[in-house]
Each structure stands twice: as C-alpha cells, then as structure tokens.
Short mmCIF file of C-alpha atoms in Angstrom, two decimals:
data_model
loop_
_atom_site.label_atom_id
_atom_site.label_comp_id
_atom_site.label_asym_id
_atom_site.label_seq_id
_atom_site.Cartn_x
_atom_site.Cartn_y
_atom_site.Cartn_z
CA UNK M 939 0.10 0.02 0.14
CA UNK M 940 1.80 3.37 -0.87
CA UNK M 941 1.04 6.35 1.34
CA UNK M 942 0.03 9.78 -0.17
CA UNK M 943 2.65 13.16 -0.45
CA UNK M 944 0.60 14.92 1.60
CA UNK M 945 -0.49 12.28 4.15
CA UNK M 946 3.64 11.22 4.32
CA UNK M 947 4.78 14.34 6.11
CA UNK M 948 2.46 14.11 9.04
CA UNK M 949 3.45 10.46 9.32
CA UNK M 950 7.00 11.39 9.78
CA UNK M 951 6.25 14.25 11.95
CA UNK M 952 4.31 11.80 14.08
CA UNK M 953 7.18 8.91 14.28
CA UNK M 954 9.88 11.47 15.16
CA UNK M 955 7.61 13.37 17.90
CA UNK M 956 7.50 9.95 19.64
CA UNK M 957 11.16 9.49 18.79
CA UNK M 958 11.85 12.78 20.39
CA UNK M 959 9.07 12.13 23.50
CA UNK M 960 11.53 8.33 23.48
CA UNK M 961 14.99 10.22 24.78
CA UNK M 962 15.69 10.75 20.92
CA UNK M 963 18.76 13.18 22.55
CA UNK M 964 19.64 10.36 24.25
CA UNK M 965 23.52 10.50 23.46
CA UNK M 966 24.04 14.11 23.85
CA UNK M 967 23.36 13.61 27.30
CA UNK M 968 25.80 12.77 30.50
CA UNK M 969 28.62 11.82 28.07
CA UNK M 970 32.59 11.72 29.56
CA UNK M 971 34.58 14.15 29.75
CA UNK M 972 36.63 14.87 26.97
CA UNK M 973 40.20 13.77 25.88
CA UNK M 974 42.88 16.07 24.89
CA UNK M 975 44.31 16.23 21.46
CA UNK M 976 47.21 13.28 21.68
CA UNK M 977 44.16 10.91 23.56
CA UNK M 978 41.93 11.56 20.50
CA UNK M 979 44.38 11.16 17.50
CA UNK M 980 45.47 7.52 19.54
CA UNK M 981 41.69 6.23 20.73
CA UNK M 982 39.96 7.20 17.05
CA UNK M 983 36.62 6.25 17.18
CA UNK M 984 35.27 5.85 20.86
CA UNK M 985 31.76 5.60 23.26
CA UNK M 986 31.11 8.36 24.47
CA UNK M 987 28.80 7.67 27.71
CA UNK M 988 27.85 4.13 29.35
CA UNK M 989 26.04 1.22 27.79
CA UNK M 990 23.48 -0.94 28.71
CA UNK M 991 24.67 -4.91 28.43
CA UNK M 992 20.58 -5.75 28.98
CA UNK M 993 17.70 -4.15 27.87
CA UNK M 994 13.79 -4.73 29.39
CA UNK M 995 10.69 -3.94 27.71
CA UNK M 996 6.99 -5.59 28.31
CA UNK M 997 5.42 -6.84 24.85
CA UNK M 998 3.43 -3.81 22.93
CA UNK M 999 5.34 -1.13 24.42
CA UNK M 1000 8.21 1.57 22.77
CA UNK M 1001 11.85 0.96 23.39
CA UNK M 1002 14.98 2.41 22.05
CA UNK M 1003 18.89 0.72 22.07
CA UNK M 1004 21.19 3.22 21.77
CA UNK M 1005 24.99 3.54 20.98
CA UNK M 1006 26.34 6.54 22.03
CA UNK M 1007 29.78 7.29 19.73
CA UNK M 1008 32.25 9.79 18.23
CA UNK M 1009 34.74 10.19 15.93
CA UNK M 1010 33.08 7.66 13.30
CA UNK M 1011 32.76 7.40 9.65
CA UNK M 1012 30.22 4.26 9.82
CA UNK M 1013 27.75 3.16 12.48
CA UNK M 1014 25.95 -0.61 11.95
CA UNK M 1015 23.96 -2.08 13.69
CA UNK M 1016 23.43 -6.03 13.93
CA UNK M 1017 20.88 -8.54 15.05
CA UNK M 1018 21.42 -11.48 16.34
CA UNK M 1019 25.08 -11.25 14.00
CA UNK M 1020 22.07 -10.21 11.06
CA UNK M 1021 23.00 -6.48 9.84
CA UNK M 1022 19.75 -4.27 9.78
CA UNK M 1023 17.45 -3.71 8.55
CA UNK M 1024 16.15 -6.58 8.97
CA UNK M 1025 12.20 -7.82 8.48
CA UNK M 1026 9.56 -7.43 10.74
CA UNK M 1027 9.73 -11.35 11.86
CA UNK M 1028 13.36 -10.22 12.45
CA UNK M 1029 12.93 -7.22 14.91
CA UNK M 1030 10.54 -4.23 14.40
CA UNK M 1031 13.30 -1.39 15.01
CA UNK M 1032 13.70 0.80 13.41
CA UNK M 1033 16.97 3.22 13.01
CA UNK M 1034 16.30 6.74 14.23
CA UNK M 1035 17.75 9.19 11.89
CA UNK M 1036 17.54 12.30 14.42
CA UNK M 1037 20.38 10.29 16.30
CA UNK M 1038 23.11 10.16 13.44
CA UNK M 1039 21.36 6.35 14.04
CA UNK M 1040 23.15 5.80 17.46
CA UNK M 1041 18.93 5.49 18.32
CA UNK M 1042 17.38 2.57 16.89
CA UNK M 1043 13.19 2.18 17.87
CA UNK M 1044 10.07 0.22 17.97
CA UNK M 1045 6.77 1.68 18.82
CA UNK M 1046 5.49 -1.73 19.93
CA UNK M 1047 7.60 -4.44 21.13
CA UNK M 1048 7.02 -7.80 20.02
CA UNK M 1049 8.56 -11.12 20.96
CA UNK M 1050 10.70 -11.87 18.05
CA UNK M 1051 12.08 -8.61 19.00
CA UNK M 1052 13.60 -10.86 22.15
CA UNK M 1053 17.67 -11.07 21.10
CA UNK M 1054 21.19 -9.45 21.31
CA UNK M 1055 21.44 -6.83 19.14
CA UNK M 1056 25.20 -5.08 18.37
CA UNK M 1057 26.49 -1.77 16.94
CA UNK M 1058 29.59 -1.12 15.49
CA UNK M 1059 31.34 2.05 15.18
CA UNK M 1060 33.99 2.48 12.34
CA UNK M 1061 36.62 4.76 10.95
CA UNK M 1062 39.80 4.47 8.56
CA UNK M 1063 41.35 2.18 11.99
CA UNK M 1064 39.45 1.71 14.28
CA UNK M 1065 36.70 -0.49 14.85
CA UNK M 1066 34.88 -1.17 18.45
CA UNK M 1067 31.75 -3.58 19.41
CA UNK M 1068 29.74 -3.06 22.14
CA UNK M 1069 26.03 -5.82 22.47
CA UNK M 1070 23.24 -5.79 24.99
CA UNK M 1071 20.61 -8.70 25.55
CA UNK M 1072 17.09 -7.17 24.90
CA UNK M 1073 14.52 -9.37 26.37
CA UNK M 1074 10.96 -9.30 26.49
CA UNK M 1075 7.84 -9.91 29.12
CA UNK M 1076 4.54 -10.99 28.58
CA UNK M 1077 3.07 -8.77 30.93
CA UNK M 1078 1.66 -4.76 31.19
CA UNK M 1079 3.24 -4.48 34.98
CA UNK M 1080 6.40 -5.85 36.55
CA UNK M 1081 6.03 -6.85 39.55
CA UNK M 1082 9.65 -8.35 40.78
CA UNK M 1083 12.58 -7.25 41.57
CA UNK M 1084 14.22 -4.67 39.26
CA UNK M 1085 16.62 -5.83 37.42
CA UNK M 1086 20.31 -4.39 36.46
CA UNK M 1087 20.70 -2.83 33.02
CA UNK M 1088 24.02 -2.35 33.37
CA UNK M 1089 27.20 -4.06 34.43
CA UNK M 1090 29.21 -1.91 36.44
CA UNK M 1091 33.29 -2.67 37.36
CA UNK M 1092 33.72 -4.01 39.94
CA UNK M 1093 37.09 -1.95 40.70
CA UNK M 1094 37.62 1.43 39.60
CA UNK M 1095 41.47 3.13 39.90
CA UNK M 1096 41.95 6.72 40.87
CA UNK M 1097 44.70 8.87 41.74
CA UNK M 1098 44.88 11.46 44.51
CA UNK M 1099 42.63 14.75 42.91
CA UNK M 1100 40.71 12.44 39.81
CA UNK M 1101 37.83 12.88 38.65
CA UNK M 1102 35.44 9.75 39.75
CA UNK M 1103 31.89 9.13 37.91
CA UNK M 1104 30.63 6.20 39.14
CA UNK M 1105 27.21 4.69 37.43
CA UNK M 1106 24.74 1.70 38.43
CA UNK M 1107 21.04 1.42 36.30
CA UNK M 1108 18.03 -0.71 36.29
CA UNK M 1109 15.15 -1.81 35.11
CA UNK M 1110 12.51 -0.79 37.33
CA UNK M 1111 8.87 -1.67 35.09
CA UNK M 1112 5.95 0.13 36.10
CA UNK M 1113 3.21 -1.53 39.39
CA UNK M 1114 0.72 0.79 39.09
CA UNK M 1115 -0.09 1.07 42.31
CA UNK M 1116 -0.33 4.80 44.10
CA UNK M 1117 2.03 4.06 47.02
CA UNK M 1118 4.70 1.91 44.45
CA UNK M 1119 7.71 4.19 44.45
CA UNK M 1120 11.56 3.93 42.72
CA UNK M 1121 14.17 4.92 44.29
CA UNK M 1122 17.66 4.48 43.52
CA UNK M 1123 20.53 5.85 46.13
CA UNK M 1124 24.37 5.60 46.57
CA UNK M 1125 25.99 5.05 49.63
CA UNK M 1126 30.22 4.69 50.77
CA UNK M 1127 29.83 1.18 52.93
CA UNK M 1128 32.15 2.41 55.43
CA UNK M 1129 30.49 5.00 56.46
CA UNK M 1130 26.89 3.46 56.33
CA UNK M 1131 25.00 6.55 55.20
CA UNK M 1132 23.44 7.78 52.08
CA UNK M 1133 25.65 9.95 49.79
CA UNK M 1134 23.78 13.29 48.74
CA UNK M 1135 25.20 15.92 46.44
CA UNK M 1136 26.72 18.87 48.10
CA UNK M 1137 30.19 20.92 47.19
CA UNK M 1138 32.30 16.75 47.50
CA UNK M 1139 30.26 15.02 45.76
CA UNK M 1140 27.01 14.83 43.07
CA UNK M 1141 24.33 12.56 41.85
CA UNK M 1142 22.49 13.49 38.49
CA UNK M 1143 19.25 10.67 38.13
CA UNK M 1144 18.70 9.32 34.38
CA UNK M 1145 15.16 8.03 33.90
CA UNK M 1146 14.22 6.36 30.93
CA UNK M 1147 11.71 4.27 29.00
CA UNK M 1148 8.51 5.93 30.36
CA UNK M 1149 9.64 5.38 34.20
CA UNK M 1150 10.32 1.82 33.28
CA UNK M 1151 14.13 2.60 34.14
CA UNK M 1152 15.82 4.13 36.59
CA UNK M 1153 19.93 4.96 36.79
CA UNK M 1154 22.17 7.30 38.42
CA UNK M 1155 25.62 8.70 38.13
CA UNK M 1156 27.50 9.72 41.13
CA UNK M 1157 30.74 12.00 40.47
CA UNK M 1158 33.32 12.36 43.10
CA UNK M 1159 35.22 15.76 42.42
CA UNK M 1160 39.04 15.50 43.81
CA UNK M 1161 39.58 12.01 44.74
CA UNK M 1162 40.87 12.81 48.13
CA UNK M 1163 42.96 9.36 50.93
CA UNK M 1164 38.94 9.45 52.78
CA UNK M 1165 37.09 9.07 49.29
CA UNK M 1166 38.78 5.93 48.75
CA UNK M 1167 36.35 2.32 49.47
CA UNK M 1168 33.99 0.46 48.69
CA UNK M 1169 30.39 1.80 47.44
CA UNK M 1170 27.24 0.72 46.97
CA UNK M 1171 23.75 1.26 44.47
CA UNK M 1172 20.53 0.36 45.48
CA UNK M 1173 17.71 0.47 43.40
CA UNK M 1174 14.25 -0.14 44.96
CA UNK M 1175 10.79 -0.64 42.83
CA UNK M 1176 8.84 -1.17 46.51
CA UNK M 1177 10.35 -1.25 50.31
CA UNK M 1178 11.78 -4.53 50.37
CA UNK M 1179 12.46 -5.04 46.31
CA UNK M 1180 16.29 -4.13 45.90
CA UNK M 1181 19.31 -5.08 43.85
CA UNK M 1182 22.69 -3.84 45.06
CA UNK M 1183 25.67 -3.24 43.07
CA UNK M 1184 29.49 -2.55 44.63
CA UNK M 1185 32.08 -1.03 43.17
CA UNK M 1186 35.97 0.04 45.10
CA UNK M 1187 37.68 2.98 43.93
CA UNK M 1188 41.15 2.07 45.09
CA UNK M 1189 44.54 3.74 43.23
CA UNK M 1190 46.03 1.94 41.13
CA UNK M 1191 48.98 -0.61 42.09
CA UNK M 1192 52.45 -0.05 40.42
CA UNK M 1193 53.86 -3.84 39.71
CA UNK M 1194 57.03 -3.19 40.68
CA UNK M 1195 58.52 -6.37 39.77
CA UNK M 1196 57.34 -5.98 36.07
CA UNK M 1197 58.98 -2.70 36.17
CA UNK M 1198 62.24 -4.96 37.25
CA UNK M 1199 61.80 -7.08 35.05
CA UNK M 1200 62.11 -4.83 32.18
CA UNK M 1201 64.61 -2.83 33.67
CA UNK M 1202 66.82 -5.54 33.50
CA UNK M 1203 65.35 -6.18 29.72
CA UNK M 1204 66.32 -2.90 28.40
CA UNK M 1205 69.74 -2.92 30.31
CA UNK M 1206 70.87 -6.22 28.96
CA UNK M 1207 70.01 -4.93 26.21
CA UNK M 1208 71.38 -1.74 26.41
CA UNK M 1209 74.78 -3.76 26.73
CA UNK M 1210 74.51 -5.43 23.95
CA UNK M 1211 74.14 -3.20 21.96
CA UNK M 1212 76.83 -0.89 22.84
CA UNK M 1213 79.03 -4.33 23.06
CA UNK M 1214 78.23 -4.95 19.20
CA UNK M 1215 78.82 -1.25 18.59
CA UNK M 1216 82.14 -1.65 20.17
CA UNK M 1217 83.28 -4.22 18.71
CA UNK M 1218 82.50 -2.65 15.45
CA UNK M 1219 84.61 0.09 16.29
CA UNK M 1220 87.21 -2.37 17.15
CA UNK M 1221 87.46 -3.87 13.80
CA UNK M 1222 87.01 -1.07 11.71
CA UNK M 1223 90.38 0.60 13.50
CA UNK M 1224 92.02 -2.65 13.25
CA UNK M 1225 91.32 -2.54 9.57
CA UNK M 1226 92.25 0.18 9.31
CA UNK M 1227 95.71 -0.02 11.25
CA UNK M 1228 96.79 -2.64 9.06
CA UNK M 1229 95.61 -1.32 5.84
CA UNK M 1230 97.87 1.75 6.64
CA UNK M 1231 100.79 -0.75 7.78
CA UNK M 1232 100.41 -2.37 4.45
CA UNK M 1233 100.01 1.07 2.56
CA UNK M 1234 103.73 2.70 3.93
CA UNK M 1235 105.26 -1.29 3.01
CA UNK M 1236 103.81 -1.22 0.13
CA UNK M 1237 105.22 3.06 -0.75
CA UNK M 1238 108.89 1.25 0.93
CA UNK M 1239 109.64 -1.23 -1.21
CA UNK M 1240 107.71 -1.87 -4.79
CA UNK M 1241 108.84 -5.09 -4.76
CA UNK M 1242 107.43 -6.57 -1.55
CA UNK M 1243 104.53 -7.68 -2.52
CA UNK M 1244 106.03 -9.75 -5.36
CA UNK M 1245 108.58 -10.85 -2.76
CA UNK M 1246 105.97 -11.68 -0.44
CA UNK M 1247 103.98 -14.05 -3.53
CA UNK M 1248 107.58 -15.92 -4.04
CA UNK M 1249 107.49 -16.63 -0.87
CA UNK M 1250 104.38 -17.96 -0.52
CA UNK M 1251 104.73 -19.98 -3.72
CA UNK M 1252 107.81 -21.03 -4.91
#
C-alpha cells in the first residue's frame, strides 16, 4: 500500500515526535569527559557514555536502544549477528536518523524483538563493538525485583586529585500502584550513610523508557584519601524489592616486580648494543691500521708484494 505525499509528512512528524519523547537526544547528555588531542588521535573511535548490557521491556510498549559514540565514519546495527535492516519476523526496530543512527526504536515491542543487538562503529583505522541483550515480558506491569541493565565495574582506579564517575542503572518497571515508589541511592560502605549532592559529591538521576528504567551517576570531584573504599548502589521499586551493586575506588597498583624485570631486559639490551658497537669500531680500527701498515710497506718497497708472493708459492 502506498502513502500519498500529503499524508507522508504528518506521519514522519508524528514518528519523530514519538522518538523524541523516547529520548532521541539520549546520546547528547551525560557524556564522558573530553579527551585531549593526543588521546583523541590515539583512541580514534570511542563510545561517549556508559552503555547498557541488558535491556528489558513489556510487549506492545515503546522501546529504544542506544549506541553512543564519536569520531566514526560508519555505524552498523546487528541483531543476532544479522545486519540491519531486519524483516518484521526478525525485529521491529528501525533507525532513528535524528540521532545519527545511534538510536534504534520500535513503537510496539514484539516477541521477535527478543535477542542480542550489536552496534559497530568504525573509521579508517579503528572499529569498536558493543552488544546488549533485549529481554521482552509478556506482561503489562512488572512486579518482580529490579533488574540491572548496566554492569558496573568491580574496581575503579583513581589517583589523588582525579575526577571519578560512577554509574548504576536498573529496570524497575511500572507496578501501577499509588504507593509504589522507585528509588536509587548511593552509599559509602565504611560510612554507612546515604550520599547526597554537595560540594564534594554530585548525584544525577537518569529516568528513561517511560519511567521504567532508573539510573544515577555519582560524580566525585578531586579524590582524596578519605574517598577510597567500597561504594554501594541500591535500586528499589518497593520497600522490600531491592537490587544492589558494589564497586571499589582504589589507587592504581604499580607492579614493581614487572618494572624491575623490564629494567633488567632494557639494561641487557643496552649492554648488548654497546658491546656490538664497540666490536664494530674495534674491527674497523684494526682493519684501518693493517691497511696503513701495508700501504707504508708497499710505498717503501715496491717489490715487497712480489717477494711475499714468491716466498709463498716458490
């Protein structure tokens, strides 16, 4: 069935407004800190913010998947290793051009959308990939424990004075009860107190997918000795349904043993090169002195070469 041109524009505008309501500008917010020019040239293509490892959604609901990056010349999407575009029996997701194809979306999740989605960013020299699993529910309301959507690293290394960025996120669903409240909190284990935004810490919540996904950044400015230790993120959709994630902020460990071995290898290599150079110079000097002696002898006695020949063979 074809769509006439007068009707096409309103349909496109309606689609773009739906996507914009579903965070089409997701990849424009909360980006990683800018890198300097040297790092930029070295790193090439890179992701620009934390990317979810697992996504969830009820059937027939609106859903978006994101892959935020920069300095790429091509961006490709795959579903279970099958490249985009996909037929309807494989996936109902389509590209959102307003996000430079970093976002794909569907207005109504289907059971065939379940699977592993991979985005691939590439330029002339570098290629990076990220995969996320999409799980669909055949329910209108989610009543179970929150489900982590982002896998937080067990350890975050930071030197004194560094800026630290932690992120935690989970699928909480929509219970539909008036007293159901979704919460997310950060705590430092040693202090046993909830962290709130102040001069030292900054917490920024992220709510997406029609309030079904809840996340929170914890920014720590200028790490000090008292900031090292274990941190906990708690996500709850009721008083007793909680999921917790933990991470440690610690100083980078310098491996002295490996460093000593590297110094020893470098020293041996330097000694070998110096010995080889000395041997080459000595050989050249010996050859030069021998040549000078023979030259003087030949100049003083024109028949010396003949004498040597006669003495050798007669």
